[in-house]
Short mmCIF file of N, CA and C and ligand atoms in Angstrom, two decimals:
data_model
loop_
_atom_site.label_atom_id
_atom_site.label_comp_id
_atom_site.label_asym_id
_atom_site.label_seq_id
_atom_site.Cartn_x
_atom_site.Cartn_y
_atom_site.Cartn_z
N UNK A 27 0.84 -1.19 0.00
CA UNK A 27 0.00 0.00 0.00
C UNK A 27 0.88 1.24 0.00
N UNK A 28 0.64 2.11 -0.95
CA UNK A 28 1.42 3.34 -1.06
C UNK A 28 0.72 4.46 -0.31
N UNK A 29 1.34 4.97 0.77
CA UNK A 29 0.65 5.96 1.62
C UNK A 29 0.26 7.21 0.86
N UNK A 30 1.09 7.69 -0.06
CA UNK A 30 0.75 8.94 -0.72
C UNK A 30 -0.44 8.76 -1.66
N UNK A 31 -0.57 7.58 -2.26
CA UNK A 31 -1.74 7.33 -3.11
C UNK A 31 -3.00 7.25 -2.25
N UNK A 32 -2.85 6.57 -1.13
CA UNK A 32 -3.95 6.49 -0.16
C UNK A 32 -4.40 7.91 0.26
N UNK A 33 -3.41 8.75 0.55
CA UNK A 33 -3.73 10.12 0.98
C UNK A 33 -4.39 10.93 -0.13
N UNK A 34 -3.94 10.72 -1.37
CA UNK A 34 -4.53 11.47 -2.48
C UNK A 34 -5.98 11.06 -2.72
N UNK A 35 -6.27 9.79 -2.56
CA UNK A 35 -7.65 9.33 -2.72
C UNK A 35 -8.51 9.92 -1.60
N UNK A 36 -8.00 9.87 -0.38
CA UNK A 36 -8.73 10.44 0.75
C UNK A 36 -8.96 11.94 0.56
N UNK A 37 -7.92 12.63 0.09
CA UNK A 37 -8.02 14.08 -0.13
C UNK A 37 -9.07 14.39 -1.20
N UNK A 38 -9.13 13.56 -2.24
CA UNK A 38 -10.13 13.76 -3.30
C UNK A 38 -11.53 13.65 -2.73
N UNK A 39 -11.77 12.64 -1.90
CA UNK A 39 -13.09 12.46 -1.31
C UNK A 39 -13.43 13.61 -0.37
N UNK A 40 -12.43 14.06 0.40
CA UNK A 40 -12.66 15.16 1.34
C UNK A 40 -12.96 16.45 0.60
N UNK A 41 -12.22 16.68 -0.47
CA UNK A 41 -12.40 17.88 -1.28
C UNK A 41 -13.83 17.94 -1.83
N UNK A 42 -14.39 16.78 -2.17
CA UNK A 42 -15.74 16.74 -2.74
C UNK A 42 -16.79 16.50 -1.66
N UNK A 43 -16.31 16.42 -0.42
CA UNK A 43 -17.20 16.22 0.73
C UNK A 43 -18.03 14.93 0.61
N UNK A 44 -17.39 13.87 0.15
CA UNK A 44 -18.06 12.58 0.00
C UNK A 44 -17.68 11.67 1.17
N UNK A 45 -18.68 11.32 1.96
CA UNK A 45 -18.38 10.45 3.10
C UNK A 45 -19.22 9.19 3.11
N UNK A 46 -20.35 9.20 2.39
CA UNK A 46 -21.22 8.02 2.49
C UNK A 46 -20.94 7.05 1.35
N UNK A 47 -21.10 5.77 1.67
CA UNK A 47 -20.87 4.72 0.68
C UNK A 47 -22.22 4.23 0.15
N UNK A 48 -22.30 3.64 -1.03
CA UNK A 48 -21.17 3.51 -1.96
C UNK A 48 -20.78 4.83 -2.61
N UNK A 49 -19.48 4.99 -2.82
CA UNK A 49 -18.97 6.14 -3.56
C UNK A 49 -19.37 6.00 -5.03
N UNK A 50 -19.84 7.10 -5.63
CA UNK A 50 -20.20 7.06 -7.05
C UNK A 50 -19.05 7.64 -7.88
N UNK A 51 -18.23 6.78 -8.52
CA UNK A 51 -17.05 7.28 -9.22
C UNK A 51 -17.41 8.16 -10.42
N UNK A 52 -18.57 7.91 -11.05
CA UNK A 52 -18.96 8.76 -12.20
C UNK A 52 -19.20 10.18 -11.73
N UNK A 53 -19.79 10.31 -10.54
CA UNK A 53 -20.02 11.65 -9.99
C UNK A 53 -18.69 12.30 -9.57
N UNK A 54 -17.78 11.50 -9.01
CA UNK A 54 -16.45 12.03 -8.66
C UNK A 54 -15.78 12.56 -9.93
N UNK A 55 -15.82 11.75 -11.00
CA UNK A 55 -15.19 12.14 -12.27
C UNK A 55 -15.78 13.46 -12.77
N UNK A 56 -17.11 13.53 -12.77
CA UNK A 56 -17.78 14.73 -13.28
C UNK A 56 -17.36 15.96 -12.48
N UNK A 57 -17.30 15.78 -11.16
CA UNK A 57 -16.97 16.94 -10.31
C UNK A 57 -15.50 17.33 -10.43
N UNK A 58 -14.67 16.42 -10.95
CA UNK A 58 -13.27 16.76 -11.21
C UNK A 58 -13.09 17.29 -12.63
N UNK A 59 -14.20 17.43 -13.36
CA UNK A 59 -14.13 17.99 -14.70
C UNK A 59 -13.89 16.98 -15.80
N UNK A 60 -14.03 15.68 -15.46
CA UNK A 60 -13.86 14.65 -16.48
C UNK A 60 -15.24 14.27 -17.00
N UNK A 61 -15.39 14.17 -18.30
CA UNK A 61 -16.69 13.71 -18.79
C UNK A 61 -16.63 12.20 -19.00
N UNK A 62 -17.66 11.51 -18.54
CA UNK A 62 -17.68 10.05 -18.57
C UNK A 62 -18.63 9.59 -19.66
N UNK A 63 -18.12 8.68 -20.49
CA UNK A 63 -18.95 8.10 -21.55
C UNK A 63 -18.95 6.59 -21.42
N UNK A 64 -20.07 5.99 -21.77
CA UNK A 64 -20.19 4.54 -21.73
C UNK A 64 -20.24 4.04 -23.17
N UNK A 65 -19.29 3.15 -23.49
CA UNK A 65 -19.15 2.69 -24.88
C UNK A 65 -19.16 1.17 -24.90
N UNK A 66 -19.67 0.63 -25.98
CA UNK A 66 -19.71 -0.81 -26.08
C UNK A 66 -18.43 -1.33 -26.73
N UNK A 67 -17.35 -1.32 -25.92
CA UNK A 67 -16.04 -1.78 -26.38
C UNK A 67 -16.00 -3.30 -26.46
N UNK A 68 -14.96 -3.82 -27.08
CA UNK A 68 -14.74 -5.26 -27.03
C UNK A 68 -14.39 -5.64 -25.59
N UNK A 69 -14.59 -6.90 -25.27
CA UNK A 69 -14.55 -7.33 -23.87
C UNK A 69 -13.20 -7.08 -23.18
N UNK A 70 -12.10 -7.10 -23.98
CA UNK A 70 -10.78 -6.96 -23.35
C UNK A 70 -10.41 -5.50 -23.04
N UNK A 71 -11.25 -4.56 -23.45
CA UNK A 71 -10.96 -3.14 -23.18
C UNK A 71 -11.87 -2.64 -22.06
N UNK A 72 -11.25 -2.32 -20.92
CA UNK A 72 -12.04 -1.88 -19.76
C UNK A 72 -12.40 -0.41 -19.85
N UNK A 73 -11.40 0.40 -20.24
CA UNK A 73 -11.67 1.83 -20.27
C UNK A 73 -10.50 2.61 -20.83
N UNK A 74 -10.76 3.90 -21.03
CA UNK A 74 -9.79 4.79 -21.66
C UNK A 74 -9.87 6.14 -20.95
N UNK A 75 -8.70 6.75 -20.76
CA UNK A 75 -8.68 8.17 -20.36
C UNK A 75 -8.01 8.95 -21.48
N UNK A 76 -8.73 9.93 -22.02
CA UNK A 76 -8.17 10.81 -23.05
C UNK A 76 -8.00 12.19 -22.46
N UNK A 77 -6.77 12.67 -22.44
CA UNK A 77 -6.50 14.01 -21.93
C UNK A 77 -6.54 14.99 -23.09
N UNK A 78 -7.40 15.98 -22.96
CA UNK A 78 -7.49 17.00 -24.01
C UNK A 78 -7.51 18.36 -23.36
N UNK A 79 -6.95 19.36 -24.04
CA UNK A 79 -6.92 20.71 -23.45
C UNK A 79 -8.34 21.22 -23.15
N UNK A 80 -9.30 20.85 -24.01
CA UNK A 80 -10.66 21.37 -23.81
C UNK A 80 -11.45 20.56 -22.80
N UNK A 81 -10.83 19.53 -22.23
CA UNK A 81 -11.52 18.72 -21.22
C UNK A 81 -11.25 17.25 -21.44
N UNK A 82 -10.94 16.54 -20.37
CA UNK A 82 -10.59 15.13 -20.50
C UNK A 82 -11.82 14.24 -20.46
N UNK A 83 -11.67 13.07 -21.08
CA UNK A 83 -12.79 12.15 -21.23
C UNK A 83 -12.41 10.78 -20.68
N UNK A 84 -13.32 10.22 -19.89
CA UNK A 84 -13.20 8.83 -19.46
C UNK A 84 -14.24 8.04 -20.25
N UNK A 85 -13.79 6.98 -20.92
CA UNK A 85 -14.73 6.09 -21.60
C UNK A 85 -14.64 4.72 -20.94
N UNK A 86 -15.78 4.15 -20.62
CA UNK A 86 -15.81 2.88 -19.90
C UNK A 86 -16.65 1.87 -20.68
N UNK A 87 -16.26 0.61 -20.58
CA UNK A 87 -16.96 -0.44 -21.33
C UNK A 87 -18.33 -0.73 -20.71
N UNK A 88 -19.38 -0.34 -21.45
CA UNK A 88 -20.75 -0.48 -20.95
C UNK A 88 -21.18 -1.94 -20.87
N UNK A 89 -20.41 -2.83 -21.49
CA UNK A 89 -20.81 -4.24 -21.49
C UNK A 89 -20.28 -4.99 -20.27
N UNK A 90 -19.40 -4.35 -19.53
CA UNK A 90 -18.90 -4.99 -18.31
C UNK A 90 -19.91 -4.83 -17.17
N UNK A 91 -19.78 -5.67 -16.15
CA UNK A 91 -20.66 -5.58 -14.98
C UNK A 91 -20.45 -4.27 -14.25
N UNK A 92 -21.43 -3.91 -13.42
CA UNK A 92 -21.42 -2.60 -12.76
C UNK A 92 -20.20 -2.43 -11.85
N UNK A 93 -19.87 -3.45 -11.07
CA UNK A 93 -18.74 -3.33 -10.15
C UNK A 93 -17.45 -3.07 -10.94
N UNK A 94 -17.32 -3.77 -12.06
CA UNK A 94 -16.12 -3.58 -12.88
C UNK A 94 -16.09 -2.20 -13.52
N UNK A 95 -17.24 -1.73 -14.00
CA UNK A 95 -17.30 -0.37 -14.57
C UNK A 95 -16.92 0.67 -13.53
N UNK A 96 -17.41 0.48 -12.32
CA UNK A 96 -17.10 1.44 -11.25
C UNK A 96 -15.60 1.46 -10.97
N UNK A 97 -14.99 0.25 -10.95
CA UNK A 97 -13.55 0.19 -10.68
C UNK A 97 -12.77 0.84 -11.82
N UNK A 98 -13.21 0.60 -13.05
CA UNK A 98 -12.54 1.20 -14.21
C UNK A 98 -12.58 2.73 -14.16
N UNK A 99 -13.76 3.28 -13.86
CA UNK A 99 -13.87 4.75 -13.78
C UNK A 99 -12.94 5.28 -12.69
N UNK A 100 -12.93 4.60 -11.54
CA UNK A 100 -12.06 5.03 -10.43
C UNK A 100 -10.58 4.93 -10.82
N UNK A 101 -10.25 3.89 -11.59
CA UNK A 101 -8.88 3.71 -12.08
C UNK A 101 -8.47 4.87 -13.00
N UNK A 102 -9.38 5.26 -13.90
CA UNK A 102 -9.06 6.36 -14.83
C UNK A 102 -8.95 7.68 -14.05
N UNK A 103 -9.78 7.86 -13.03
CA UNK A 103 -9.66 9.04 -12.17
C UNK A 103 -8.27 9.03 -11.53
N UNK A 104 -7.78 7.84 -11.19
CA UNK A 104 -6.44 7.71 -10.61
C UNK A 104 -5.37 8.24 -11.54
N UNK A 105 -5.41 7.86 -12.82
CA UNK A 105 -4.43 8.39 -13.78
C UNK A 105 -4.48 9.92 -13.79
N UNK A 106 -5.69 10.46 -13.72
CA UNK A 106 -5.88 11.91 -13.78
C UNK A 106 -5.34 12.59 -12.52
N UNK A 107 -5.80 12.14 -11.35
CA UNK A 107 -5.43 12.79 -10.08
C UNK A 107 -3.93 12.62 -9.80
N UNK A 108 -3.39 11.47 -10.15
CA UNK A 108 -1.97 11.20 -9.88
C UNK A 108 -1.06 11.84 -10.93
N UNK A 109 -1.68 12.55 -11.87
CA UNK A 109 -0.96 13.29 -12.91
C UNK A 109 0.04 12.41 -13.65
N UNK A 110 -0.43 11.24 -14.03
CA UNK A 110 0.42 10.34 -14.81
C UNK A 110 0.74 10.94 -16.17
N UNK A 111 1.92 10.61 -16.66
CA UNK A 111 2.39 11.19 -17.92
C UNK A 111 1.71 10.50 -19.11
N UNK A 112 1.21 11.32 -20.03
CA UNK A 112 0.60 10.78 -21.23
C UNK A 112 -0.74 11.43 -21.50
N UNK A 113 -1.15 11.38 -22.76
CA UNK A 113 -2.43 11.97 -23.15
C UNK A 113 -3.50 10.92 -23.37
N UNK A 114 -3.06 9.66 -23.46
CA UNK A 114 -4.02 8.60 -23.74
C UNK A 114 -3.66 7.36 -22.93
N UNK A 115 -4.60 6.92 -22.12
CA UNK A 115 -4.41 5.71 -21.32
C UNK A 115 -5.44 4.68 -21.78
N UNK A 116 -4.96 3.56 -22.23
CA UNK A 116 -5.86 2.52 -22.72
C UNK A 116 -5.74 1.33 -21.78
N UNK A 117 -6.81 1.03 -21.08
CA UNK A 117 -6.75 -0.05 -20.09
C UNK A 117 -7.37 -1.32 -20.64
N UNK A 118 -6.45 -2.14 -21.07
CA UNK A 118 -6.82 -3.33 -21.79
C UNK A 118 -6.39 -4.55 -20.99
N UNK A 119 -7.19 -5.56 -21.00
CA UNK A 119 -6.82 -6.79 -20.32
C UNK A 119 -5.75 -7.50 -21.13
N UNK A 120 -4.64 -7.81 -20.48
CA UNK A 120 -3.57 -8.53 -21.17
C UNK A 120 -3.66 -9.98 -20.73
N UNK A 121 -3.82 -10.83 -21.69
CA UNK A 121 -3.94 -12.24 -21.36
C UNK A 121 -2.56 -12.83 -21.09
N UNK A 122 -2.43 -13.42 -19.93
CA UNK A 122 -1.17 -14.06 -19.57
C UNK A 122 -1.17 -15.47 -20.17
N UNK A 123 -0.25 -15.69 -21.09
CA UNK A 123 -0.26 -16.97 -21.81
C UNK A 123 -0.01 -18.16 -20.89
N UNK A 124 0.77 -17.93 -19.85
CA UNK A 124 1.15 -19.05 -18.99
C UNK A 124 -0.05 -19.70 -18.30
N UNK A 125 -0.88 -18.88 -17.68
CA UNK A 125 -1.96 -19.51 -16.92
C UNK A 125 -3.35 -19.05 -17.39
N UNK A 126 -3.38 -18.20 -18.43
CA UNK A 126 -4.66 -17.78 -18.97
C UNK A 126 -5.40 -16.76 -18.11
N UNK A 127 -4.81 -16.41 -16.97
CA UNK A 127 -5.47 -15.39 -16.14
C UNK A 127 -5.13 -14.01 -16.67
N UNK A 128 -6.03 -13.06 -16.41
CA UNK A 128 -5.83 -11.74 -17.00
C UNK A 128 -5.39 -10.73 -15.96
N UNK A 129 -4.65 -9.75 -16.43
CA UNK A 129 -4.22 -8.68 -15.54
C UNK A 129 -3.75 -7.52 -16.39
N UNK A 130 -4.08 -6.31 -15.96
CA UNK A 130 -3.49 -5.20 -16.68
C UNK A 130 -2.59 -4.36 -15.78
N UNK A 131 -2.35 -4.85 -14.56
CA UNK A 131 -1.49 -4.10 -13.65
C UNK A 131 -0.04 -4.46 -13.90
N UNK A 132 0.47 -4.06 -15.07
CA UNK A 132 1.80 -4.50 -15.44
C UNK A 132 2.85 -3.41 -15.32
N UNK A 133 2.48 -2.16 -15.32
CA UNK A 133 3.52 -1.17 -15.07
C UNK A 133 3.14 -0.30 -13.89
N UNK A 134 4.09 0.53 -13.44
CA UNK A 134 3.90 1.20 -12.15
C UNK A 134 2.72 2.16 -12.17
N UNK A 135 2.47 2.81 -13.31
CA UNK A 135 1.32 3.72 -13.37
C UNK A 135 0.01 2.95 -13.24
N UNK A 136 -0.02 1.76 -13.83
CA UNK A 136 -1.24 0.94 -13.73
C UNK A 136 -1.45 0.45 -12.30
N UNK A 137 -0.34 0.06 -11.66
CA UNK A 137 -0.44 -0.40 -10.27
C UNK A 137 -0.91 0.75 -9.38
N UNK A 138 -0.38 1.95 -9.63
CA UNK A 138 -0.78 3.12 -8.85
C UNK A 138 -2.25 3.47 -9.08
N UNK A 139 -2.69 3.41 -10.34
CA UNK A 139 -4.09 3.73 -10.64
C UNK A 139 -5.02 2.72 -9.98
N UNK A 140 -4.61 1.47 -9.93
CA UNK A 140 -5.42 0.46 -9.25
C UNK A 140 -5.47 0.71 -7.74
N UNK A 141 -4.33 1.09 -7.18
CA UNK A 141 -4.30 1.38 -5.74
C UNK A 141 -5.19 2.58 -5.42
N UNK A 142 -5.14 3.58 -6.29
CA UNK A 142 -5.99 4.76 -6.11
C UNK A 142 -7.47 4.37 -6.18
N UNK A 143 -7.81 3.56 -7.18
CA UNK A 143 -9.21 3.13 -7.36
C UNK A 143 -9.71 2.40 -6.12
N UNK A 144 -8.88 1.51 -5.58
CA UNK A 144 -9.28 0.76 -4.38
C UNK A 144 -9.50 1.70 -3.21
N UNK A 145 -8.60 2.68 -3.06
CA UNK A 145 -8.71 3.61 -1.93
C UNK A 145 -9.89 4.56 -2.09
N UNK A 146 -10.21 4.89 -3.35
CA UNK A 146 -11.34 5.80 -3.60
C UNK A 146 -12.68 5.10 -3.34
N UNK A 147 -12.80 3.87 -3.82
CA UNK A 147 -14.08 3.16 -3.70
C UNK A 147 -14.25 2.49 -2.34
N UNK A 148 -13.11 2.20 -1.69
CA UNK A 148 -13.14 1.52 -0.38
C UNK A 148 -12.29 2.31 0.60
N UNK A 149 -12.77 3.51 0.99
CA UNK A 149 -11.95 4.35 1.87
C UNK A 149 -11.65 3.62 3.18
N UNK A 150 -10.41 3.77 3.63
CA UNK A 150 -9.94 3.03 4.80
C UNK A 150 -10.90 3.18 6.01
N UNK A 151 -11.28 4.44 6.29
CA UNK A 151 -12.11 4.68 7.47
C UNK A 151 -13.46 3.99 7.36
N UNK A 152 -14.08 4.14 6.19
CA UNK A 152 -15.41 3.54 6.01
C UNK A 152 -15.36 2.02 6.03
N UNK A 153 -14.31 1.45 5.42
CA UNK A 153 -14.18 -0.01 5.43
C UNK A 153 -14.02 -0.49 6.87
N UNK A 154 -13.18 0.20 7.62
CA UNK A 154 -12.96 -0.18 9.02
C UNK A 154 -14.26 -0.08 9.81
N UNK A 155 -15.00 1.03 9.63
CA UNK A 155 -16.26 1.21 10.35
C UNK A 155 -17.27 0.12 10.01
N UNK A 156 -17.42 -0.15 8.72
CA UNK A 156 -18.40 -1.15 8.29
C UNK A 156 -18.02 -2.54 8.79
N UNK A 157 -16.73 -2.82 8.77
CA UNK A 157 -16.26 -4.13 9.24
C UNK A 157 -16.58 -4.30 10.73
N UNK A 158 -16.30 -3.26 11.49
CA UNK A 158 -16.56 -3.33 12.94
C UNK A 158 -18.06 -3.49 13.20
N UNK A 159 -18.87 -2.70 12.44
CA UNK A 159 -20.32 -2.79 12.61
C UNK A 159 -20.82 -4.19 12.30
N UNK A 160 -20.30 -4.78 11.22
CA UNK A 160 -20.72 -6.13 10.83
C UNK A 160 -20.36 -7.14 11.91
N UNK A 161 -19.15 -7.01 12.44
CA UNK A 161 -18.69 -7.99 13.41
C UNK A 161 -19.44 -7.85 14.72
N UNK A 162 -19.89 -6.63 15.03
CA UNK A 162 -20.64 -6.41 16.27
C UNK A 162 -22.10 -6.81 16.16
N UNK A 163 -22.65 -6.67 14.94
CA UNK A 163 -24.10 -6.75 14.83
C UNK A 163 -24.63 -8.15 14.60
N UNK A 164 -23.81 -9.02 14.07
CA UNK A 164 -24.38 -10.31 13.70
C UNK A 164 -23.36 -11.41 13.84
N UNK A 165 -23.84 -12.59 13.58
CA UNK A 165 -22.96 -13.75 13.68
C UNK A 165 -22.39 -14.10 12.30
N UNK A 166 -22.18 -13.07 11.50
CA UNK A 166 -21.72 -13.34 10.13
C UNK A 166 -20.38 -14.09 10.17
N UNK A 167 -20.30 -15.10 9.31
CA UNK A 167 -19.08 -15.89 9.28
C UNK A 167 -17.97 -15.12 8.58
N UNK A 168 -16.75 -15.34 9.02
CA UNK A 168 -15.59 -14.65 8.44
C UNK A 168 -15.55 -14.80 6.92
N UNK A 169 -15.90 -15.98 6.43
CA UNK A 169 -15.78 -16.20 4.98
C UNK A 169 -16.78 -15.35 4.19
N UNK A 170 -17.84 -14.86 4.87
CA UNK A 170 -18.82 -14.04 4.17
C UNK A 170 -18.61 -12.54 4.34
N UNK A 171 -17.62 -12.17 5.15
CA UNK A 171 -17.39 -10.76 5.43
C UNK A 171 -17.08 -9.97 4.16
N UNK A 172 -16.14 -10.49 3.36
CA UNK A 172 -15.72 -9.76 2.15
C UNK A 172 -16.90 -9.59 1.20
N UNK A 173 -17.74 -10.64 1.10
CA UNK A 173 -18.88 -10.55 0.19
C UNK A 173 -19.87 -9.48 0.65
N UNK A 174 -20.15 -9.48 1.95
CA UNK A 174 -21.10 -8.50 2.50
C UNK A 174 -20.56 -7.07 2.34
N UNK A 175 -19.27 -6.90 2.64
CA UNK A 175 -18.66 -5.57 2.47
C UNK A 175 -18.64 -5.17 1.00
N UNK A 176 -18.37 -6.12 0.12
CA UNK A 176 -18.36 -5.85 -1.32
C UNK A 176 -19.72 -5.31 -1.76
N UNK A 177 -20.80 -5.91 -1.23
CA UNK A 177 -22.14 -5.43 -1.56
C UNK A 177 -22.34 -4.00 -1.08
N UNK A 178 -21.89 -3.73 0.12
CA UNK A 178 -22.09 -2.38 0.67
C UNK A 178 -21.32 -1.31 -0.10
N UNK A 179 -20.13 -1.68 -0.59
CA UNK A 179 -19.29 -0.70 -1.30
C UNK A 179 -19.44 -0.80 -2.81
N UNK A 180 -20.25 -1.76 -3.26
CA UNK A 180 -20.46 -2.01 -4.70
C UNK A 180 -19.15 -2.18 -5.47
N UNK A 181 -18.36 -3.11 -4.96
CA UNK A 181 -17.13 -3.52 -5.64
C UNK A 181 -17.17 -5.04 -5.75
N UNK A 182 -16.23 -5.62 -6.48
CA UNK A 182 -16.20 -7.07 -6.56
C UNK A 182 -15.70 -7.64 -5.23
N UNK A 183 -16.10 -8.88 -4.98
CA UNK A 183 -15.65 -9.52 -3.74
C UNK A 183 -14.12 -9.66 -3.73
N UNK A 184 -13.56 -9.90 -4.90
CA UNK A 184 -12.09 -10.03 -4.99
C UNK A 184 -11.40 -8.71 -4.64
N UNK A 185 -11.94 -7.60 -5.18
CA UNK A 185 -11.35 -6.28 -4.89
C UNK A 185 -11.43 -6.00 -3.39
N UNK A 186 -12.57 -6.34 -2.77
CA UNK A 186 -12.72 -6.10 -1.33
C UNK A 186 -11.76 -6.99 -0.53
N UNK A 187 -11.60 -8.23 -0.94
CA UNK A 187 -10.69 -9.13 -0.22
C UNK A 187 -9.26 -8.58 -0.25
N UNK A 188 -8.81 -8.15 -1.41
CA UNK A 188 -7.46 -7.56 -1.52
C UNK A 188 -7.34 -6.33 -0.63
N UNK A 189 -8.39 -5.51 -0.64
CA UNK A 189 -8.36 -4.29 0.14
C UNK A 189 -8.26 -4.59 1.64
N UNK A 190 -9.02 -5.58 2.09
CA UNK A 190 -8.99 -5.95 3.52
C UNK A 190 -7.60 -6.43 3.93
N UNK A 191 -6.97 -7.18 3.04
CA UNK A 191 -5.60 -7.66 3.33
C UNK A 191 -4.64 -6.47 3.34
N UNK A 192 -4.75 -5.59 2.31
CA UNK A 192 -3.84 -4.45 2.22
C UNK A 192 -3.98 -3.50 3.40
N UNK A 193 -5.18 -3.39 3.94
CA UNK A 193 -5.39 -2.52 5.10
C UNK A 193 -5.01 -3.22 6.40
N UNK A 194 -4.65 -4.50 6.29
CA UNK A 194 -4.26 -5.24 7.49
C UNK A 194 -5.44 -5.64 8.35
N UNK A 195 -6.65 -5.62 7.77
CA UNK A 195 -7.85 -5.94 8.55
C UNK A 195 -8.13 -7.43 8.59
N UNK A 196 -7.70 -8.14 7.55
CA UNK A 196 -7.69 -9.59 7.61
C UNK A 196 -6.28 -10.04 7.21
N UNK A 197 -5.90 -11.21 7.62
CA UNK A 197 -4.50 -11.59 7.45
C UNK A 197 -4.21 -12.24 6.11
N UNK A 198 -5.18 -12.93 5.55
CA UNK A 198 -4.87 -13.60 4.28
C UNK A 198 -6.15 -13.87 3.52
N UNK A 199 -5.99 -14.14 2.24
CA UNK A 199 -7.13 -14.55 1.43
C UNK A 199 -7.31 -16.04 1.60
N UNK A 200 -8.56 -16.48 1.58
CA UNK A 200 -8.81 -17.91 1.75
C UNK A 200 -8.38 -18.67 0.52
ZN1 ZN B 322 -4.66 2.40 -16.46
#
């Protein structure tokens, strides 16, 4: 976990006075001056950030599930807020030939944008609060915690599991 990326995501939410979950990344983008478009891209293209002098554009794959679209928009906001170098960011799934699993977090800017997206959609304080509330309120089993939190934050269960580990709130993925 990169503290400065964490701080920049927190600062973005504070600047926009957003405290309640789920965070709406399309609204965050709009309020930062990015226009968001939904396009029916091919399946391997998650999203694009185009930087233009007259205003930057985020395009997201409308055929992907909602949780994935939300993460993509937050990721593109990350490229913007972190002032990554370049005018065009194309976030495409790269198929790993060895095991067939996909990943686009292959260079440092992509890793940073993903870390920003996680921190924006799953703010540390809110995740901690919701986790404590869940553990106090019910007999929910540990294995269902990530799923329940994922529902509350409208992210994938996998994204929430990674976030819980990165925040040190759970020790390992099952
Ligand atoms: Zn990217």
